[in-house]
Amino acid sequence: ETGVTQSPTHLIKTRGQQVTLRCSSQSGHNTVSWYQQALGQGPQFIFQYYREEENGRGNFPPRFSGLQFPNYSSELNVNALELDDSALYLCASSPQRGEKLFFGSGTQLSVL
Amino acid sequence: AQKVTQAQTEISVVEKEDVTLDCVYETRDTTYYLFWYKQPPSGELVFLIRRNSFDEQNEISGRYSWNFQKSTSSFNFTITASQVVDSAVYFCALSDARTSGGSYIPTFGRGTSLIVHP
């Protein structure tokens, strides 16, 4: 059974650029959530997708957007990057909403 | 709104000591779930336990134990005879229906960094 995989592991961008992060959910999981974790902080919820529909959204601006594909993999897109977007972005999948989350190792994004 | 407070930012112990990580939560729902996750230096959060609001039984799993008390809105985590491999950041999380429109999306605390010295 393959776990949650994220790519890339590290990324360096400059302010104003756009970035796409990718996530493959664990086999059989139809729910994918994205979290932003700043240094020394807990994960902050960005949004969740359930069966290709956005199912919930945290307090993040519209320049944070996402997709879930028919195979339940997912993308997180961030436009007009700002310095404060520098963080670890975590993807998590679960077999159903409300169940325990299975996390990937994250993508470390640095915005210069 | 749901809220999780982990007041201990960092705890440092010597191997074989017992250590308790505190978690206090707030929710208006009667149905909710509490979680603990471990984040080692590799970055990947690892699930430890999930407890629903109707089950106040304490749980023990090897050296780990959890104490859930609704009266004080706490869900504390104790590691007995700590080991160096226990060094990590531990997160408490809460999910309820009211805050997330029925989706039970977890809110995480800020985490407690546990350092176990040999």
PDB file of C-alpha atoms in Angstrom:
ATOM      1  CA  GLU A   1       0.000   0.000   0.000  1.00  0.00           C
ATOM      2  CA  THR A   2       1.521   3.305  -1.119  1.00  0.00           C
ATOM      3  CA  GLY A   3       1.342   6.171   1.333  1.00  0.00           C
ATOM      4  CA  VAL A   4       0.773   9.846   0.630  1.00  0.00           C
ATOM      5  CA  THR A   5       3.448  11.279  -1.643  1.00  0.00           C
ATOM      6  CA  GLN A   6       4.137  14.930  -2.337  1.00  0.00           C
ATOM      7  CA  SER A   7       6.255  16.642  -4.950  1.00  0.00           C
ATOM      8  CA  PRO A   8       8.504  18.472  -5.066  1.00  0.00           C
ATOM      9  CA  THR A   9      10.122  18.151  -1.639  1.00  0.00           C
ATOM     10  CA  HIS A  10      11.720  21.578  -1.809  1.00  0.00           C
ATOM     11  CA  LEU A  11      11.005  24.624  -3.920  1.00  0.00           C
ATOM     12  CA  ILE A  12      12.436  28.120  -4.127  1.00  0.00           C
ATOM     13  CA  LYS A  13      10.414  30.866  -5.770  1.00  0.00           C
ATOM     14  CA  THR A  14      10.511  34.643  -5.912  1.00  0.00           C
ATOM     15  CA  ARG A  15       7.801  37.016  -4.829  1.00  0.00           C
ATOM     16  CA  GLY A  16       5.002  37.374  -7.386  1.00  0.00           C
ATOM     17  CA  GLN A  17       5.570  34.004  -9.016  1.00  0.00           C
ATOM     18  CA  GLN A  18       3.090  31.136  -9.130  1.00  0.00           C
ATOM     19  CA  VAL A  19       3.619  27.621  -7.784  1.00  0.00           C
ATOM     20  CA  THR A  20       1.897  24.240  -8.093  1.00  0.00           C
ATOM     21  CA  LEU A  21       2.350  21.542  -5.486  1.00  0.00           C
ATOM     22  CA  ARG A  22       1.238  17.971  -6.073  1.00  0.00           C
ATOM     23  CA  CYS A  23      -0.061  15.203  -3.890  1.00  0.00           C
ATOM     24  CA  SER A  24      -0.913  11.559  -4.488  1.00  0.00           C
ATOM     25  CA  SER A  25      -3.295  10.279  -1.878  1.00  0.00           C
ATOM     26  CA  GLN A  26      -3.133   6.882  -0.279  1.00  0.00           C
ATOM     27  CA  SER A  27      -4.885   4.155  -2.239  1.00  0.00           C
ATOM     28  CA  GLY A  28      -8.625   4.073  -1.513  1.00  0.00           C
ATOM     29  CA  HIS A  29      -8.744   7.530   0.063  1.00  0.00           C
ATOM     30  CA  ASN A  30     -11.290   9.926  -1.446  1.00  0.00           C
ATOM     31  CA  THR A  31     -10.589  12.944   0.762  1.00  0.00           C
ATOM     32  CA  VAL A  32      -7.541  15.175   0.486  1.00  0.00           C
ATOM     33  CA  SER A  33      -6.678  18.106   2.735  1.00  0.00           C
ATOM     34  CA  TRP A  34      -3.952  20.708   2.436  1.00  0.00           C
ATOM     35  CA  TYR A  35      -2.289  22.409   5.362  1.00  0.00           C
ATOM     36  CA  GLN A  36       0.269  25.191   5.664  1.00  0.00           C
ATOM     37  CA  GLN A  37       2.751  24.895   8.505  1.00  0.00           C
ATOM     38  CA  ALA A  38       4.925  27.899   9.285  1.00  0.00           C
ATOM     39  CA  LEU A  39       8.078  27.356  11.304  1.00  0.00           C
ATOM     40  CA  GLY A  40       7.267  26.622  14.935  1.00  0.00           C
ATOM     41  CA  GLN A  41       3.515  26.572  14.343  1.00  0.00           C
ATOM     42  CA  GLY A  42       0.833  23.954  13.995  1.00  0.00           C
ATOM     43  CA  PRO A  43      -0.627  23.048  10.601  1.00  0.00           C
ATOM     44  CA  GLN A  44      -3.194  25.569   9.379  1.00  0.00           C
ATOM     45  CA  PHE A  45      -6.039  24.224   7.257  1.00  0.00           C
ATOM     46  CA  ILE A  46      -6.146  25.556   3.695  1.00  0.00           C
ATOM     47  CA  PHE A  47      -8.867  23.462   2.066  1.00  0.00           C
ATOM     48  CA  GLN A  48     -10.233  19.978   1.664  1.00  0.00           C
ATOM     49  CA  TYR A  49     -11.441  18.087  -1.401  1.00  0.00           C
ATOM     50  CA  TYR A  50     -13.904  15.252  -1.296  1.00  0.00           C
ATOM     51  CA  ARG A  51     -14.640  13.358  -4.515  1.00  0.00           C
ATOM     52  CA  GLU A  52     -13.275  16.217  -6.656  1.00  0.00           C
ATOM     53  CA  GLU A  53     -15.335  18.933  -4.942  1.00  0.00           C
ATOM     54  CA  GLU A  54     -14.008  21.527  -2.501  1.00  0.00           C
ATOM     55  CA  ASN A  55     -15.488  20.485   0.800  1.00  0.00           C
ATOM     56  CA  GLY A  56     -14.217  23.144   3.157  1.00  0.00           C
ATOM     57  CA  ARG A  57     -11.855  26.082   3.184  1.00  0.00           C
ATOM     58  CA  GLY A  58      -9.784  27.751   5.845  1.00  0.00           C
ATOM     59  CA  ASN A  59      -8.917  31.408   6.205  1.00  0.00           C
ATOM     60  CA  PHE A  60      -6.743  31.693   3.105  1.00  0.00           C
ATOM     61  CA  PRO A  61      -7.121  34.186   0.233  1.00  0.00           C
ATOM     62  CA  PRO A  62      -8.421  33.166  -3.210  1.00  0.00           C
ATOM     63  CA  ARG A  63      -4.918  33.082  -4.638  1.00  0.00           C
ATOM     64  CA  PHE A  64      -4.702  29.711  -2.910  1.00  0.00           C
ATOM     65  CA  SER A  65      -6.628  27.294  -5.098  1.00  0.00           C
ATOM     66  CA  GLY A  66      -6.734  23.586  -5.678  1.00  0.00           C
ATOM     67  CA  LEU A  67      -7.946  20.654  -7.655  1.00  0.00           C
ATOM     68  CA  GLN A  68      -8.697  17.019  -7.021  1.00  0.00           C
ATOM     69  CA  PHE A  69      -8.536  14.604  -9.929  1.00  0.00           C
ATOM     70  CA  PRO A  70     -10.625  11.485 -10.620  1.00  0.00           C
ATOM     71  CA  ASN A  71      -7.858   9.306  -9.184  1.00  0.00           C
ATOM     72  CA  TYR A  72      -8.099  11.469  -6.012  1.00  0.00           C
ATOM     73  CA  SER A  73      -4.655  13.000  -6.437  1.00  0.00           C
ATOM     74  CA  SER A  74      -4.581  16.725  -5.837  1.00  0.00           C
ATOM     75  CA  GLU A  75      -2.837  19.994  -6.612  1.00  0.00           C
ATOM     76  CA  LEU A  76      -2.379  23.146  -4.594  1.00  0.00           C
ATOM     77  CA  ASN A  77      -1.804  26.310  -6.616  1.00  0.00           C
ATOM     78  CA  VAL A  78      -0.618  29.571  -5.140  1.00  0.00           C
ATOM     79  CA  ASN A  79      -0.574  32.715  -7.283  1.00  0.00           C
ATOM     80  CA  ALA A  80       1.242  35.984  -6.657  1.00  0.00           C
ATOM     81  CA  LEU A  81       3.527  34.495  -4.040  1.00  0.00           C
ATOM     82  CA  GLU A  82       4.321  36.570  -0.988  1.00  0.00           C
ATOM     83  CA  LEU A  83       7.214  36.240   1.441  1.00  0.00           C
ATOM     84  CA  ASP A  84       4.810  35.011   4.144  1.00  0.00           C
ATOM     85  CA  ASP A  85       3.872  32.047   1.964  1.00  0.00           C
ATOM     86  CA  SER A  86       7.205  30.484   2.892  1.00  0.00           C
ATOM     87  CA  ALA A  87       6.246  27.368   4.840  1.00  0.00           C
ATOM     88  CA  LEU A  88       5.937  23.597   4.820  1.00  0.00           C
ATOM     89  CA  TYR A  89       2.868  22.563   2.822  1.00  0.00           C
ATOM     90  CA  LEU A  90       1.384  19.305   3.954  1.00  0.00           C
ATOM     91  CA  CYS A  91      -1.054  17.118   2.109  1.00  0.00           C
ATOM     92  CA  ALA A  92      -3.144  14.558   3.960  1.00  0.00           C
ATOM     93  CA  SER A  93      -5.596  11.963   2.772  1.00  0.00           C
ATOM     94  CA  SER A  94      -8.250  10.019   4.616  1.00  0.00           C
ATOM     95  CA  PRO A  95     -10.644   7.218   3.693  1.00  0.00           C
ATOM     96  CA  GLN A  96     -13.619   9.324   4.776  1.00  0.00           C
ATOM     97  CA  ARG A  97     -14.186  12.811   6.094  1.00  0.00           C
ATOM     98  CA  GLY A  98     -13.562  12.988   9.820  1.00  0.00           C
ATOM     99  CA  GLU A  99     -11.305   9.981   9.900  1.00  0.00           C
ATOM    100  CA  LYS A 100      -7.655  10.095  10.861  1.00  0.00           C
ATOM    101  CA  LEU A 101      -5.363  11.822   8.401  1.00  0.00           C
ATOM    102  CA  PHE A 102      -2.440  10.224   6.634  1.00  0.00           C
ATOM    103  CA  PHE A 103       0.171  12.873   5.893  1.00  0.00           C
ATOM    104  CA  GLY A 104       2.827  13.186   3.269  1.00  0.00           C
ATOM    105  CA  SER A 105       6.293  14.488   4.101  1.00  0.00           C
ATOM    106  CA  GLY A 106       5.446  17.916   2.753  1.00  0.00           C
ATOM    107  CA  THR A 107       6.834  20.453   0.319  1.00  0.00           C
ATOM    108  CA  GLN A 108       9.106  23.086   1.804  1.00  0.00           C
ATOM    109  CA  LEU A 109       8.428  26.313  -0.090  1.00  0.00           C
ATOM    110  CA  SER A 110      10.768  29.258   0.224  1.00  0.00           C
ATOM    111  CA  VAL A 111       9.731  32.601  -1.270  1.00  0.00           C
ATOM    112  CA  LEU A 112      12.564  35.087  -1.744  1.00  0.00           C
TER     113      LEU A 112
ATOM    114  CA  ALA B   1     -15.422  27.998  16.947  1.00  0.00           C
ATOM    115  CA  GLN B   2     -13.168  25.118  17.808  1.00  0.00           C
ATOM    116  CA  LYS B   3      -9.848  25.790  19.459  1.00  0.00           C
ATOM    117  CA  VAL B   4      -6.938  23.744  20.740  1.00  0.00           C
ATOM    118  CA  THR B   5      -4.401  25.013  23.260  1.00  0.00           C
ATOM    119  CA  GLN B   6      -1.074  23.360  23.920  1.00  0.00           C
ATOM    120  CA  ALA B   7       0.449  25.622  26.513  1.00  0.00           C
ATOM    121  CA  GLN B   8       3.782  23.795  26.699  1.00  0.00           C
ATOM    122  CA  THR B   9       5.981  25.008  23.867  1.00  0.00           C
ATOM    123  CA  GLU B  10       8.942  22.807  24.679  1.00  0.00           C
ATOM    124  CA  ILE B  11       9.638  20.079  27.218  1.00  0.00           C
ATOM    125  CA  SER B  12      13.065  18.662  27.905  1.00  0.00           C
ATOM    126  CA  VAL B  13      13.509  15.391  29.832  1.00  0.00           C
ATOM    127  CA  VAL B  14      16.147  12.784  30.415  1.00  0.00           C
ATOM    128  CA  GLU B  15      15.631   9.298  29.046  1.00  0.00           C
ATOM    129  CA  LYS B  16      13.413   7.034  31.193  1.00  0.00           C
ATOM    130  CA  GLU B  17      11.533   9.938  32.715  1.00  0.00           C
ATOM    131  CA  ASP B  18       7.773  10.063  32.366  1.00  0.00           C
ATOM    132  CA  VAL B  19       6.376  13.100  30.582  1.00  0.00           C
ATOM    133  CA  THR B  20       2.863  14.470  30.097  1.00  0.00           C
ATOM    134  CA  LEU B  21       1.857  16.716  27.221  1.00  0.00           C
ATOM    135  CA  ASP B  22      -1.174  18.872  27.900  1.00  0.00           C
ATOM    136  CA  CYS B  23      -4.023  19.649  25.529  1.00  0.00           C
ATOM    137  CA  VAL B  24      -7.053  21.817  26.289  1.00  0.00           C
ATOM    138  CA  TYR B  25      -9.813  22.223  23.739  1.00  0.00           C
ATOM    139  CA  GLU B  26     -12.893  24.344  23.141  1.00  0.00           C
ATOM    140  CA  THR B  27     -15.960  23.396  21.152  1.00  0.00           C
ATOM    141  CA  ARG B  28     -19.702  24.021  21.272  1.00  0.00           C
ATOM    142  CA  ASP B  29     -20.513  20.683  19.684  1.00  0.00           C
ATOM    143  CA  THR B  30     -21.475  17.643  21.688  1.00  0.00           C
ATOM    144  CA  THR B  31     -20.051  15.365  19.000  1.00  0.00           C
ATOM    145  CA  TYR B  32     -16.383  15.875  18.261  1.00  0.00           C
ATOM    146  CA  TYR B  33     -13.133  14.023  17.797  1.00  0.00           C
ATOM    147  CA  LEU B  34      -9.745  14.515  19.418  1.00  0.00           C
ATOM    148  CA  PHE B  35      -6.452  13.442  17.943  1.00  0.00           C
ATOM    149  CA  TRP B  36      -2.762  13.310  18.729  1.00  0.00           C
ATOM    150  CA  TYR B  37      -0.136  13.359  15.993  1.00  0.00           C
ATOM    151  CA  LYS B  38       3.644  13.074  16.184  1.00  0.00           C
ATOM    152  CA  GLN B  39       5.914  15.044  13.853  1.00  0.00           C
ATOM    153  CA  PRO B  40       9.510  13.774  13.832  1.00  0.00           C
ATOM    154  CA  PRO B  41      12.280  15.830  12.194  1.00  0.00           C
ATOM    155  CA  SER B  42      11.437  14.258   8.826  1.00  0.00           C
ATOM    156  CA  GLY B  43       8.305  16.423   8.782  1.00  0.00           C
ATOM    157  CA  GLU B  44       5.599  13.842   8.208  1.00  0.00           C
ATOM    158  CA  LEU B  45       2.852  13.881  10.823  1.00  0.00           C
ATOM    159  CA  VAL B  46       2.100  10.433  12.174  1.00  0.00           C
ATOM    160  CA  PHE B  47      -1.284   9.585  13.649  1.00  0.00           C
ATOM    161  CA  LEU B  48      -1.226   8.336  17.254  1.00  0.00           C
ATOM    162  CA  ILE B  49      -4.806   8.261  18.470  1.00  0.00           C
ATOM    163  CA  ARG B  50      -8.395   9.352  17.717  1.00  0.00           C
ATOM    164  CA  ARG B  51     -11.000   9.630  20.427  1.00  0.00           C
ATOM    165  CA  ASN B  52     -14.671  10.573  20.070  1.00  0.00           C
ATOM    166  CA  SER B  53     -16.491  12.755  22.544  1.00  0.00           C
ATOM    167  CA  PHE B  54     -18.688   9.948  23.829  1.00  0.00           C
ATOM    168  CA  ASP B  55     -15.833   7.730  24.862  1.00  0.00           C
ATOM    169  CA  GLU B  56     -14.076   9.014  27.971  1.00  0.00           C
ATOM    170  CA  GLN B  57     -12.233   5.811  28.648  1.00  0.00           C
ATOM    171  CA  ASN B  58      -8.536   6.312  29.039  1.00  0.00           C
ATOM    172  CA  GLU B  59      -6.365   4.425  26.626  1.00  0.00           C
ATOM    173  CA  ILE B  60      -2.966   2.818  26.915  1.00  0.00           C
ATOM    174  CA  SER B  61      -0.807   1.689  24.049  1.00  0.00           C
ATOM    175  CA  GLY B  62       2.574   0.430  25.158  1.00  0.00           C
ATOM    176  CA  ARG B  63       4.413   3.359  26.738  1.00  0.00           C
ATOM    177  CA  TYR B  64       1.754   5.814  25.570  1.00  0.00           C
ATOM    178  CA  SER B  65      -1.401   6.671  27.455  1.00  0.00           C
ATOM    179  CA  TRP B  66      -4.128   9.252  27.021  1.00  0.00           C
ATOM    180  CA  ASN B  67      -6.350  10.862  29.626  1.00  0.00           C
ATOM    181  CA  PHE B  68      -9.590  12.360  28.295  1.00  0.00           C
ATOM    182  CA  GLN B  69     -11.583  14.490  30.744  1.00  0.00           C
ATOM    183  CA  LYS B  70     -14.643  16.294  29.384  1.00  0.00           C
ATOM    184  CA  SER B  71     -15.140  18.081  32.696  1.00  0.00           C
ATOM    185  CA  THR B  72     -11.908  20.011  32.158  1.00  0.00           C
ATOM    186  CA  SER B  73     -11.933  19.861  28.316  1.00  0.00           C
ATOM    187  CA  SER B  74      -8.553  18.195  28.341  1.00  0.00           C
ATOM    188  CA  PHE B  75      -6.985  15.359  26.411  1.00  0.00           C
ATOM    189  CA  ASN B  76      -3.519  14.819  27.862  1.00  0.00           C
ATOM    190  CA  PHE B  77      -0.865  12.479  26.548  1.00  0.00           C
ATOM    191  CA  THR B  78       1.660  10.703  28.744  1.00  0.00           C
ATOM    192  CA  ILE B  79       4.799   8.907  27.638  1.00  0.00           C
ATOM    193  CA  THR B  80       6.153   6.516  30.245  1.00  0.00           C
ATOM    194  CA  ALA B  81       9.868   5.795  30.394  1.00  0.00           C
ATOM    195  CA  SER B  82      10.675   8.180  27.575  1.00  0.00           C
ATOM    196  CA  GLN B  83      13.249   7.291  24.952  1.00  0.00           C
ATOM    197  CA  VAL B  84      15.418   9.391  22.662  1.00  0.00           C
ATOM    198  CA  VAL B  85      13.291   8.230  19.708  1.00  0.00           C
ATOM    199  CA  ASP B  86      10.318   9.978  21.289  1.00  0.00           C
ATOM    200  CA  SER B  87      11.924  13.331  20.504  1.00  0.00           C
ATOM    201  CA  ALA B  88       9.517  15.091  18.149  1.00  0.00           C
ATOM    202  CA  VAL B  89       6.834  17.732  18.006  1.00  0.00           C
ATOM    203  CA  TYR B  90       3.471  16.487  19.201  1.00  0.00           C
ATOM    204  CA  PHE B  91       0.215  18.011  18.042  1.00  0.00           C
ATOM    205  CA  CYS B  92      -3.216  17.778  19.544  1.00  0.00           C
ATOM    206  CA  ALA B  93      -6.148  18.320  17.154  1.00  0.00           C
ATOM    207  CA  LEU B  94      -9.907  18.703  17.390  1.00  0.00           C
ATOM    208  CA  SER B  95     -12.594  18.231  14.770  1.00  0.00           C
ATOM    209  CA  ASP B  96     -16.272  18.998  15.110  1.00  0.00           C
ATOM    210  CA  ALA B  97     -19.168  19.405  12.718  1.00  0.00           C
ATOM    211  CA  ARG B  98     -20.312  22.920  13.558  1.00  0.00           C
ATOM    212  CA  THR B  99     -17.094  24.730  12.600  1.00  0.00           C
ATOM    213  CA  SER B 100     -16.518  22.875   9.337  1.00  0.00           C
ATOM    214  CA  GLY B 101     -20.058  22.519   8.043  1.00  0.00           C
ATOM    215  CA  GLY B 102     -20.298  18.860   8.862  1.00  0.00           C
ATOM    216  CA  SER B 103     -16.933  17.889   7.403  1.00  0.00           C
ATOM    217  CA  TYR B 104     -15.121  17.339  10.703  1.00  0.00           C
ATOM    218  CA  ILE B 105     -11.965  19.088   9.531  1.00  0.00           C
ATOM    219  CA  PRO B 106      -9.354  19.076  12.302  1.00  0.00           C
ATOM    220  CA  THR B 107      -7.900  22.176  13.893  1.00  0.00           C
ATOM    221  CA  PHE B 108      -4.407  21.694  15.270  1.00  0.00           C
ATOM    222  CA  GLY B 109      -2.746  23.166  18.299  1.00  0.00           C
ATOM    223  CA  ARG B 110       0.639  24.853  18.071  1.00  0.00           C
ATOM    224  CA  GLY B 111       2.421  21.735  19.165  1.00  0.00           C
ATOM    225  CA  THR B 112       4.761  20.767  21.977  1.00  0.00           C
ATOM    226  CA  SER B 113       8.371  20.031  21.160  1.00  0.00           C
ATOM    227  CA  LEU B 114       9.626  17.124  23.251  1.00  0.00           C
ATOM    228  CA  ILE B 115      13.366  16.671  23.619  1.00  0.00           C
ATOM    229  CA  VAL B 116      14.540  13.485  25.272  1.00  0.00           C
ATOM    230  CA  HIS B 117      18.202  13.515  26.294  1.00  0.00           C
ATOM    231  CA  PRO B 118      20.195  10.296  26.627  1.00  0.00           C
TER     232      PRO B 118
END
